[in-house]
CSV table of C-alpha atoms in Angstrom, one decimal:
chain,number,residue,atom,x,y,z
A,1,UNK,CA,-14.9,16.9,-14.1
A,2,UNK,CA,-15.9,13.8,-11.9
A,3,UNK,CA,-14.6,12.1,-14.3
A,4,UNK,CA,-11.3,13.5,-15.5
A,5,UNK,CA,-10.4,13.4,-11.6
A,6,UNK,CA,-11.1,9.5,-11.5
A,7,UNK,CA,-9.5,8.8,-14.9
A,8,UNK,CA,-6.2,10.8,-13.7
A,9,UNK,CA,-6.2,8.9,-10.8
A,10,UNK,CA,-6.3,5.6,-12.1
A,11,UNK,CA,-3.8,6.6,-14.7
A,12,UNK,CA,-0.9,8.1,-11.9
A,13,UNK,CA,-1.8,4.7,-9.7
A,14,UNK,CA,-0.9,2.2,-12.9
A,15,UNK,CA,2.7,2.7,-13.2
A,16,UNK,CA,3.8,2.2,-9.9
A,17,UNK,CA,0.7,-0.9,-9.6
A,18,UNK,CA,2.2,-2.7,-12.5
A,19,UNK,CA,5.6,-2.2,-11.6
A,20,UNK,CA,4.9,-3.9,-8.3
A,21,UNK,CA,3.1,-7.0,-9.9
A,22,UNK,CA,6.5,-7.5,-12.3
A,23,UNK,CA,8.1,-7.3,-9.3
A,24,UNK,CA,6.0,-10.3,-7.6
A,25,UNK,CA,5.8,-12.1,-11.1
A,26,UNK,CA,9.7,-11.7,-11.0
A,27,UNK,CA,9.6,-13.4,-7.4
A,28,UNK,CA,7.5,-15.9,-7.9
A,29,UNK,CA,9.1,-17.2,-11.1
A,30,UNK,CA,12.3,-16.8,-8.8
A,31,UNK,CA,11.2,-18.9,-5.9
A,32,UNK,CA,9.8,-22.0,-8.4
A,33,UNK,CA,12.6,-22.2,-10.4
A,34,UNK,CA,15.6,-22.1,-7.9
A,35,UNK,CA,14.0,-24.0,-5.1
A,36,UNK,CA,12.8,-27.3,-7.1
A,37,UNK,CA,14.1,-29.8,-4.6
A,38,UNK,CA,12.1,-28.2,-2.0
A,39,UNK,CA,8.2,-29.3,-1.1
A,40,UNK,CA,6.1,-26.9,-3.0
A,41,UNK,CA,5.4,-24.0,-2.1
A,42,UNK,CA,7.9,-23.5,0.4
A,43,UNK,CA,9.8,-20.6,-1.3
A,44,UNK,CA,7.1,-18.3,-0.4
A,45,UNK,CA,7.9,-18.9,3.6
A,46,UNK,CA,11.8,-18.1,2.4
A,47,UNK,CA,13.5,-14.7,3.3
A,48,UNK,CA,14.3,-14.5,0.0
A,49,UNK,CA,10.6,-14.1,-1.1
A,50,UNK,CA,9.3,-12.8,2.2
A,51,UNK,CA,11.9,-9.7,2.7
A,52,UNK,CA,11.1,-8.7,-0.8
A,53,UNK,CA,7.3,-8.8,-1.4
A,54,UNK,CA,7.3,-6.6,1.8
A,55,UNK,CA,9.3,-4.3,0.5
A,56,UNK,CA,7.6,-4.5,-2.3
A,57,UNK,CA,4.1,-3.5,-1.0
A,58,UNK,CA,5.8,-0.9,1.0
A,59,UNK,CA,7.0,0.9,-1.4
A,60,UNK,CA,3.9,0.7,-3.9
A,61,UNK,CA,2.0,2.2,-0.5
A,62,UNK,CA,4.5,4.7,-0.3
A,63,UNK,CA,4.6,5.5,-3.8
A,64,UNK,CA,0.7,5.5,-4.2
A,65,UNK,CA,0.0,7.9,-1.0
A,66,UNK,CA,2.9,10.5,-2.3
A,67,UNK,CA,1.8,10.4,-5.6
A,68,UNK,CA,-1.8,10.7,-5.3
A,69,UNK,CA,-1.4,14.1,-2.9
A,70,UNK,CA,1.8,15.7,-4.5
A,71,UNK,CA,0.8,15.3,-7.9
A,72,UNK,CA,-2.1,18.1,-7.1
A,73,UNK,CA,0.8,20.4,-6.2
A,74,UNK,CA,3.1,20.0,-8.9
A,75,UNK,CA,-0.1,20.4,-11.1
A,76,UNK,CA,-1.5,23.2,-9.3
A,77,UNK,CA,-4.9,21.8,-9.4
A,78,UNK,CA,-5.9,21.7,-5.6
A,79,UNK,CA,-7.7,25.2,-6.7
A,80,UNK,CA,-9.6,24.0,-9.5
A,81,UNK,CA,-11.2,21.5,-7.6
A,82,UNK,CA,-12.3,24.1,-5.1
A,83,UNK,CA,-15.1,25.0,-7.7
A,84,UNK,CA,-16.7,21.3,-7.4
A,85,UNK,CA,-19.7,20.3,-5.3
A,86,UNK,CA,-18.1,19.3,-2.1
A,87,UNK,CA,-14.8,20.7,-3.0
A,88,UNK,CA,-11.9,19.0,-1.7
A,89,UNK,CA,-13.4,16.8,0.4
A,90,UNK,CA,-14.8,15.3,-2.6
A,91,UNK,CA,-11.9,14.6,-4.1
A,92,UNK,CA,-9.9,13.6,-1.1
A,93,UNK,CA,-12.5,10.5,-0.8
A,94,UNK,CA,-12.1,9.7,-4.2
A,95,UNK,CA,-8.3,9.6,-3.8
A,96,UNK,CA,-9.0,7.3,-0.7
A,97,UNK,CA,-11.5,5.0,-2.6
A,98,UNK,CA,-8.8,4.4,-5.8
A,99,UNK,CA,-6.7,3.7,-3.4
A,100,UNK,CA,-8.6,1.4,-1.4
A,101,UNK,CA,-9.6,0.0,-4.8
A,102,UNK,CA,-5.5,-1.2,-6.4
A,103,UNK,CA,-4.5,-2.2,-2.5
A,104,UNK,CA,-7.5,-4.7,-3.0
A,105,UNK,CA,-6.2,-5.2,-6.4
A,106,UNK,CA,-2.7,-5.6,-5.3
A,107,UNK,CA,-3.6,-8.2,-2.6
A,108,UNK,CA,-6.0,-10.4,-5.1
A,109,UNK,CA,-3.4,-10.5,-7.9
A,110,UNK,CA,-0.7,-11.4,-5.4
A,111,UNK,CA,-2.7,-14.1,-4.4
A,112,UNK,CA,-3.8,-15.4,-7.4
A,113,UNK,CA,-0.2,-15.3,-8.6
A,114,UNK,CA,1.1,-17.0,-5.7
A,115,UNK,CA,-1.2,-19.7,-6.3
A,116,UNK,CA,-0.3,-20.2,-9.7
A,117,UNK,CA,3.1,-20.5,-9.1
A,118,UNK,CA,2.3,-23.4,-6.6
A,119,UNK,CA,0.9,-24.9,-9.1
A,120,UNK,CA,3.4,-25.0,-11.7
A,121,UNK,CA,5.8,-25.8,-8.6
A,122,UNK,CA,6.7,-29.8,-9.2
A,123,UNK,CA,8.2,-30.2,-6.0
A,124,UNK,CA,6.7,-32.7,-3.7
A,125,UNK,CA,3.5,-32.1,-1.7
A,126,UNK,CA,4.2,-28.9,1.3
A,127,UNK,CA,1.8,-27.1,3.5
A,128,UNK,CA,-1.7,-25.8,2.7
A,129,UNK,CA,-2.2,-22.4,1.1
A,130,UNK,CA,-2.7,-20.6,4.0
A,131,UNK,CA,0.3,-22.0,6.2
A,132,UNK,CA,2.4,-21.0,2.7
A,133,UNK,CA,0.3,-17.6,2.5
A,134,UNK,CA,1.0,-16.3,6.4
A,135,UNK,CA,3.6,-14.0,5.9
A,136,UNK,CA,1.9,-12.4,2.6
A,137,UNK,CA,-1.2,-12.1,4.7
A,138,UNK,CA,0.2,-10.0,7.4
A,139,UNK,CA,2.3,-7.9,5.1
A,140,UNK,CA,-1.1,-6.9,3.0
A,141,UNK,CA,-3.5,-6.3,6.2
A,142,UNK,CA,-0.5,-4.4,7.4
A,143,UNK,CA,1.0,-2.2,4.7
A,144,UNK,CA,-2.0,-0.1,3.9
A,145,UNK,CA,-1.5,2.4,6.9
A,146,UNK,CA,1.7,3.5,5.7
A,147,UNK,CA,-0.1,4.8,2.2
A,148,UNK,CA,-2.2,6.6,4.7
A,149,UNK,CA,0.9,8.1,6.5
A,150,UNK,CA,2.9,8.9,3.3
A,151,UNK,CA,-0.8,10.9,1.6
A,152,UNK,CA,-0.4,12.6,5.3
A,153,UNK,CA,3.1,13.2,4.9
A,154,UNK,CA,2.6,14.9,1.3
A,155,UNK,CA,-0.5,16.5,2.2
A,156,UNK,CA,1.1,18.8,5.1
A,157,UNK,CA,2.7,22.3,4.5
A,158,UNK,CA,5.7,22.1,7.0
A,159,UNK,CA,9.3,24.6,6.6
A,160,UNK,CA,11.2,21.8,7.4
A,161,UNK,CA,11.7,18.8,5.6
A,162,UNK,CA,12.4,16.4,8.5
A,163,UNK,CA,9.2,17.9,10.5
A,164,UNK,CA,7.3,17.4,7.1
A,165,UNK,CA,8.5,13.7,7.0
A,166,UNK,CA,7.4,12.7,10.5
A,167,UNK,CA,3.8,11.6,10.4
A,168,UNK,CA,5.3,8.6,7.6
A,169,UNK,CA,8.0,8.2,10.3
A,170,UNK,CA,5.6,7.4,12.9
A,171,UNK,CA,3.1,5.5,10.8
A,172,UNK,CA,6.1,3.4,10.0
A,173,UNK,CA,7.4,2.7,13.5
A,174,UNK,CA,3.5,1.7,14.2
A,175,UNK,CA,3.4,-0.2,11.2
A,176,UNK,CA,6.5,-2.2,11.9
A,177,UNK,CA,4.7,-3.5,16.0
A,178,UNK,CA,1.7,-4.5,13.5
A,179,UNK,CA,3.3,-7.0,11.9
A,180,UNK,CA,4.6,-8.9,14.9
A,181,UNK,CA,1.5,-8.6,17.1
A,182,UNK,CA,0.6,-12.0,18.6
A,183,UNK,CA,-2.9,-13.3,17.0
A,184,UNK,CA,-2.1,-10.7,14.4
A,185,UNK,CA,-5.1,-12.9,12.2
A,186,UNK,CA,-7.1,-10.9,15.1
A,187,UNK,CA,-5.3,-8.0,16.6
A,188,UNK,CA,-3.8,-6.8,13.2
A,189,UNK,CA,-6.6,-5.6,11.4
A,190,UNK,CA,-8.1,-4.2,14.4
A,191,UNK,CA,-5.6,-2.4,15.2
A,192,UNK,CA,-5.1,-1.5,11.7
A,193,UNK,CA,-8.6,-0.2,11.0
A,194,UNK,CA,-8.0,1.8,14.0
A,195,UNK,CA,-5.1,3.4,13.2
A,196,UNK,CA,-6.2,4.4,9.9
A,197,UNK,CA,-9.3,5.7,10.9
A,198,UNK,CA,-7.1,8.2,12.9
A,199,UNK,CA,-4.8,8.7,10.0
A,200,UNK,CA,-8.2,9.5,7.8
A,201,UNK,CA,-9.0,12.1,10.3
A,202,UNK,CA,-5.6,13.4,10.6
A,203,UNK,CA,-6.0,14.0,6.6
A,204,UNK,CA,-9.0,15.7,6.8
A,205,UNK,CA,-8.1,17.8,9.5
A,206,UNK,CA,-4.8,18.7,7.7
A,207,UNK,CA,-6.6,19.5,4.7
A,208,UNK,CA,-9.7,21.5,6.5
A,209,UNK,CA,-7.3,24.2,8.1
A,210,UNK,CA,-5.2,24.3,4.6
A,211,UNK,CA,-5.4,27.0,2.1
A,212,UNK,CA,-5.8,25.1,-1.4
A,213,UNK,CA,-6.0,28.5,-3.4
């Protein structure tokens, strides 16, 4: 049944993954073709490729955390997985490592793709990678607490909607002061790791006083 659960998951996290690299392949084809008198590279320190890869990795977080925990409702198989050695817990950490495992995915492919679309850029010689790369950085050591927020957000039993929707409200409002922290090459992921280790516990708080059955 180990199994099932991990094949399921990779299956429900595909769509929306491949979706978002389309989405960056679409962006990056953009940003070399329609900025080929600029030095190269320099589209992906434009708004016009900035604004929407973070948008894009927001919304495949978002996507990913709401999918992974809602699915088990509109399935109804929370009570199944009861039955399994460890029960929910189990599962709840394998949901967290697939996770983990296409927002590492998702930031070496957007990397990769980046590069290659330097390299077909002609323009003439720009900054190094990692001066081009800055604003991708942040957004990918950023982004990953909301998923956390949005599998909190789905994985609460609230009457109402807008009390049901504030954890993701919050994580967002902390997420947003992430990206602008000064030294954020430092400070970010610190302060990142530390808000989702309080986001983890939140989760499995949430889901120790909850009645799967």
């Amino acid at each position: 049944m180990f199994k099932a659960m991990l094949k399921k998951e990779v299956t429900e996290l595909a769509a929306p993954f491949l979706l978002a690299v389309t989405g960056l392949v679409t962006l990056v084809v953009n940003g070399v073709f329609d900025r080929r008198n600029l030095p190269k590279g320099e589209w992906m320190l434009d708004a016009d490729f900035a604004y929407p890869f973070l948008m894009l990795s927001l919304c495949l977080a978002v996507v990913m955390g709401l999918v992974q925990s809602l699915s088990e409702d509109v399935q109804g198989t929370w009570r199944y997985v009861l039955a399994m050695p460890g029960g929910w817990r189990r599962i709840v950490k394998l949901k967290f490592a697939c996770g983990a495992a296409v927002w590492l995915a998702w930031s070496l492919i957007s990397i990769v793709i980046c590069q290659l679309g330097i390299m077909a850029d002609n323009g003439p010689q720009g900054e190094p990678f990692g001066r081009l790369s800055e604003p991708m950085l942040r957004t990918l050591v950023c982004v990953p607490v909301v998923y956390l927020g949005a599998f909190l957000t789905a994985l609460r039993r609230v009457n109402w909607f807008f009390s049901r929707l504030m954890p993701l409200a919050g994580v967002m409002m902390c997420w947003f002061i992430l990206l602008y922290l000064p030294n954020w090459w430092v400070l970010a992921p610190l302060a990142t790791a530390g808000l989702a280790a309080v986001l983890v516990g939140l989760v499995f708080h949430v889901a120790a006083s909850r009645d799967f059955a």
